CSV table of C-alpha atoms (C1' of nucleotides) in Angstrom, one decimal:
chain,number,residue,atom,x,y,z
A,620,UNK,CA,9.5,-4.1,-3.5
A,621,UNK,CA,8.2,-1.2,-5.0
A,622,UNK,CA,5.1,0.1,-5.7
A,623,UNK,CA,4.2,2.0,-8.9
A,624,UNK,CA,3.8,5.6,-8.8
A,625,UNK,CA,-0.1,6.1,-9.0
A,626,UNK,CA,-0.3,3.8,-6.1
A,627,UNK,CA,2.3,5.5,-4.3
A,628,UNK,CA,0.6,9.0,-5.1
A,629,UNK,CA,-2.7,7.6,-3.8
A,630,UNK,CA,-1.3,6.3,-0.7
A,631,UNK,CA,0.7,9.4,0.1
A,632,UNK,CA,-2.8,11.4,-0.7
A,633,UNK,CA,-4.7,9.5,2.3
A,634,UNK,CA,-1.9,9.7,4.7
A,635,UNK,CA,-1.7,13.2,4.3
A,636,UNK,CA,-5.2,13.8,5.3
A,637,UNK,CA,-4.7,12.0,8.9
A,638,UNK,CA,-4.9,15.1,11.2
A,639,UNK,CA,-2.3,15.8,13.9
A,640,UNK,CA,-3.2,14.0,17.3
A,641,UNK,CA,-4.7,10.9,15.6
A,642,UNK,CA,-3.5,7.8,13.4
A,643,UNK,CA,-4.9,5.2,11.1
A,644,UNK,CA,-4.0,1.7,10.2
A,645,UNK,CA,-2.0,0.2,7.0
A,646,UNK,CA,-5.7,-1.6,6.6
A,647,UNK,CA,-7.7,1.6,6.7
A,648,UNK,CA,-5.5,3.0,4.2
A,649,UNK,CA,-5.5,0.1,2.1
A,650,UNK,CA,-9.2,-0.1,1.9
A,651,UNK,CA,-9.5,3.6,0.7
A,652,UNK,CA,-6.9,3.4,-1.5
A,653,UNK,CA,-8.3,0.0,-3.0
A,654,UNK,CA,-11.8,1.9,-3.5
A,655,UNK,CA,-9.8,4.3,-5.7
A,656,UNK,CA,-7.6,2.2,-7.6
A,657,UNK,CA,-8.9,-1.0,-6.8
A,658,UNK,CA,-6.2,-2.8,-6.0
A,659,UNK,CA,-3.3,-3.3,-3.2
A,660,UNK,CA,-3.8,-4.1,0.2
A,661,UNK,CA,-2.2,-3.5,3.8
A,662,UNK,CA,1.0,-4.8,2.3
A,663,UNK,CA,1.4,-2.4,-0.6
A,664,UNK,CA,0.8,0.5,1.5
A,665,UNK,CA,3.5,-0.3,3.8
A,666,UNK,CA,5.7,-1.1,0.9
A,667,UNK,CA,4.4,2.6,-0.3
A,668,UNK,CA,5.2,4.5,2.9
A,669,UNK,CA,8.7,2.7,3.0
A,670,UNK,CA,9.6,4.1,-0.6
A,671,UNK,CA,8.0,7.5,0.0
A,672,UNK,CA,11.0,8.4,2.3
A,673,UNK,CA,9.3,10.6,4.9
A,674,UNK,CA,7.5,12.8,2.4
A,675,UNK,CA,4.3,12.4,4.5
A,676,UNK,CA,3.4,11.6,8.4
A,677,UNK,CA,4.2,7.9,8.0
A,678,UNK,CA,4.3,7.7,11.8
A,679,UNK,CA,0.2,8.0,12.2
A,680,UNK,CA,-0.1,5.1,10.4
A,681,UNK,CA,-0.1,1.9,12.7
A,682,UNK,CA,-0.6,-1.7,12.6
A,683,UNK,CA,-4.0,-3.3,13.6
A,684,UNK,CA,-2.3,-3.5,17.0
A,685,UNK,CA,-1.7,0.2,17.3
A,686,UNK,CA,2.3,-0.6,16.8
A,687,UNK,CA,4.0,1.2,14.4
A,688,UNK,CA,6.8,-0.5,12.2
A,689,UNK,CA,9.6,-2.5,13.9
A,690,UNK,CA,12.1,-0.1,12.1
A,691,UNK,CA,11.0,2.8,13.0
A,692,UNK,CA,8.9,2.3,16.2
A,693,UNK,CA,10.7,4.4,18.8
A,694,UNK,CA,10.8,7.6,16.6
A,695,UNK,CA,7.1,6.9,15.6
A,696,UNK,CA,5.9,6.7,19.2
A,697,UNK,CA,8.1,9.8,20.2
A,698,UNK,CA,6.4,12.0,17.5
A,699,UNK,CA,3.2,10.7,18.2
A,700,UNK,CA,3.5,11.6,22.0
A,701,UNK,CA,4.8,14.9,21.1
A,702,UNK,CA,1.8,15.7,19.0
A,703,UNK,CA,-0.4,14.4,21.4
A,704,UNK,CA,-1.8,11.3,20.1
A,705,UNK,CA,-3.6,9.1,22.4
A,706,UNK,CA,-1.2,6.4,23.4
A,707,UNK,CA,-1.7,3.2,25.9
A,708,UNK,CA,-0.7,3.7,29.4
A,709,UNK,CA,3.0,2.7,28.8
A,710,UNK,CA,3.3,4.7,25.5
A,711,UNK,CA,4.1,1.4,23.7
A,712,UNK,CA,1.4,1.7,21.3
A,713,UNK,CA,-1.7,4.0,20.1
A,714,UNK,CA,-4.6,3.7,21.5
A,715,UNK,CA,-6.8,3.1,18.4
A,716,UNK,CA,-10.1,3.1,20.1
A,717,UNK,CA,-9.7,7.1,20.1
A,718,UNK,CA,-7.2,7.9,18.2
A,719,UNK,CA,-8.1,6.3,14.8
A,720,UNK,CA,-9.2,8.5,12.0
A,721,UNK,CA,-13.2,7.2,11.2
A,722,UNK,CA,-13.2,7.5,7.2
A,723,UNK,CA,-16.6,7.4,6.4
A,724,UNK,CA,-17.8,4.9,4.0
A,725,UNK,CA,-17.7,7.1,1.1
A,726,UNK,CA,-14.3,8.6,1.9
A,727,UNK,CA,-12.2,8.4,-1.3
A,728,UNK,CA,-15.4,8.3,-3.8
A,729,UNK,CA,-15.9,12.2,-3.5
A,730,UNK,CA,-16.0,14.0,-6.6
A,731,UNK,CA,-12.4,14.7,-8.0
A,732,UNK,CA,-10.9,11.9,-6.5
A,733,UNK,CA,-11.7,8.9,-8.4
A,734,UNK,CA,-10.5,7.9,-11.7
B,802,DA,C1',7.3,-20.4,-14.6
B,803,DA,C1',8.3,-21.0,-9.5
B,804,DG,C1',9.5,-19.4,-5.2
B,805,DG,C1',11.1,-15.5,-2.1
B,806,DT,C1',9.7,-11.5,0.3
B,807,DG,C1',7.6,-7.7,3.5
B,808,DA,C1',6.8,-0.7,7.2
B,809,DC,C1',0.3,-6.3,7.1
B,810,DT,C1',-4.2,-9.1,9.2
B,811,DC,C1',-6.9,-12.6,11.6
B,812,DA,C1',-7.8,-16.7,14.2
B,813,DG,C1',-6.0,-19.9,17.4
B,814,DG,C1',-3.1,-21.7,21.5
C,741,DG,C1',0.6,-10.6,26.0
C,742,DC,C1',3.5,-13.5,22.9
C,743,DC,C1',4.1,-16.8,18.9
C,744,DT,C1',2.2,-19.6,15.1
C,745,DG,C1',0.1,-20.4,10.8
C,746,DA,C1',-2.7,-19.5,6.9
C,747,DG,C1',-4.2,-15.6,3.8
C,748,DC,C1',-3.0,-11.9,1.5
C,749,DC,C1',-0.9,-8.7,-2.9
C,750,DA,C1',2.5,-7.2,-5.7
C,751,DC,C1',7.1,-7.0,-6.7
C,752,DC,C1',11.9,-9.6,-7.1
C,753,DT,C1',15.0,-12.8,-8.1
DNA sequence: AAGGTGACTCAGG
DNA sequence: GCCTGAGCCACCT
């Protein structure tokens, strides 16, 4: 499945803002992008990142359990560990309680970001 | 038009 | 913690 250009761009935009050493979830990205475009969901975010081909720090985007995508799991966890992102004790997943970026209720609606 | 698919999520057992 | 099933959205046969 592919996503259209506009959606892809928005997703990349948001993911690029995730600072080194933290992470976010597909659901959160979907919420912010959805706020701007009024469409999409977590699955669309996944599709967008898949299509983006590494143009953004995709490894900072994990699922609701703090687990990176199955295909790139080892790779992602390694990168996250290297950049100092908080992981759980066994390093198998991100500790979202401390690593998760908290996007305020208005992120994505700031002037110049919306349609 | 109809059914399949997936880098998702949530509730249940 | 792991597995299931239902819900989900947009694209692809």
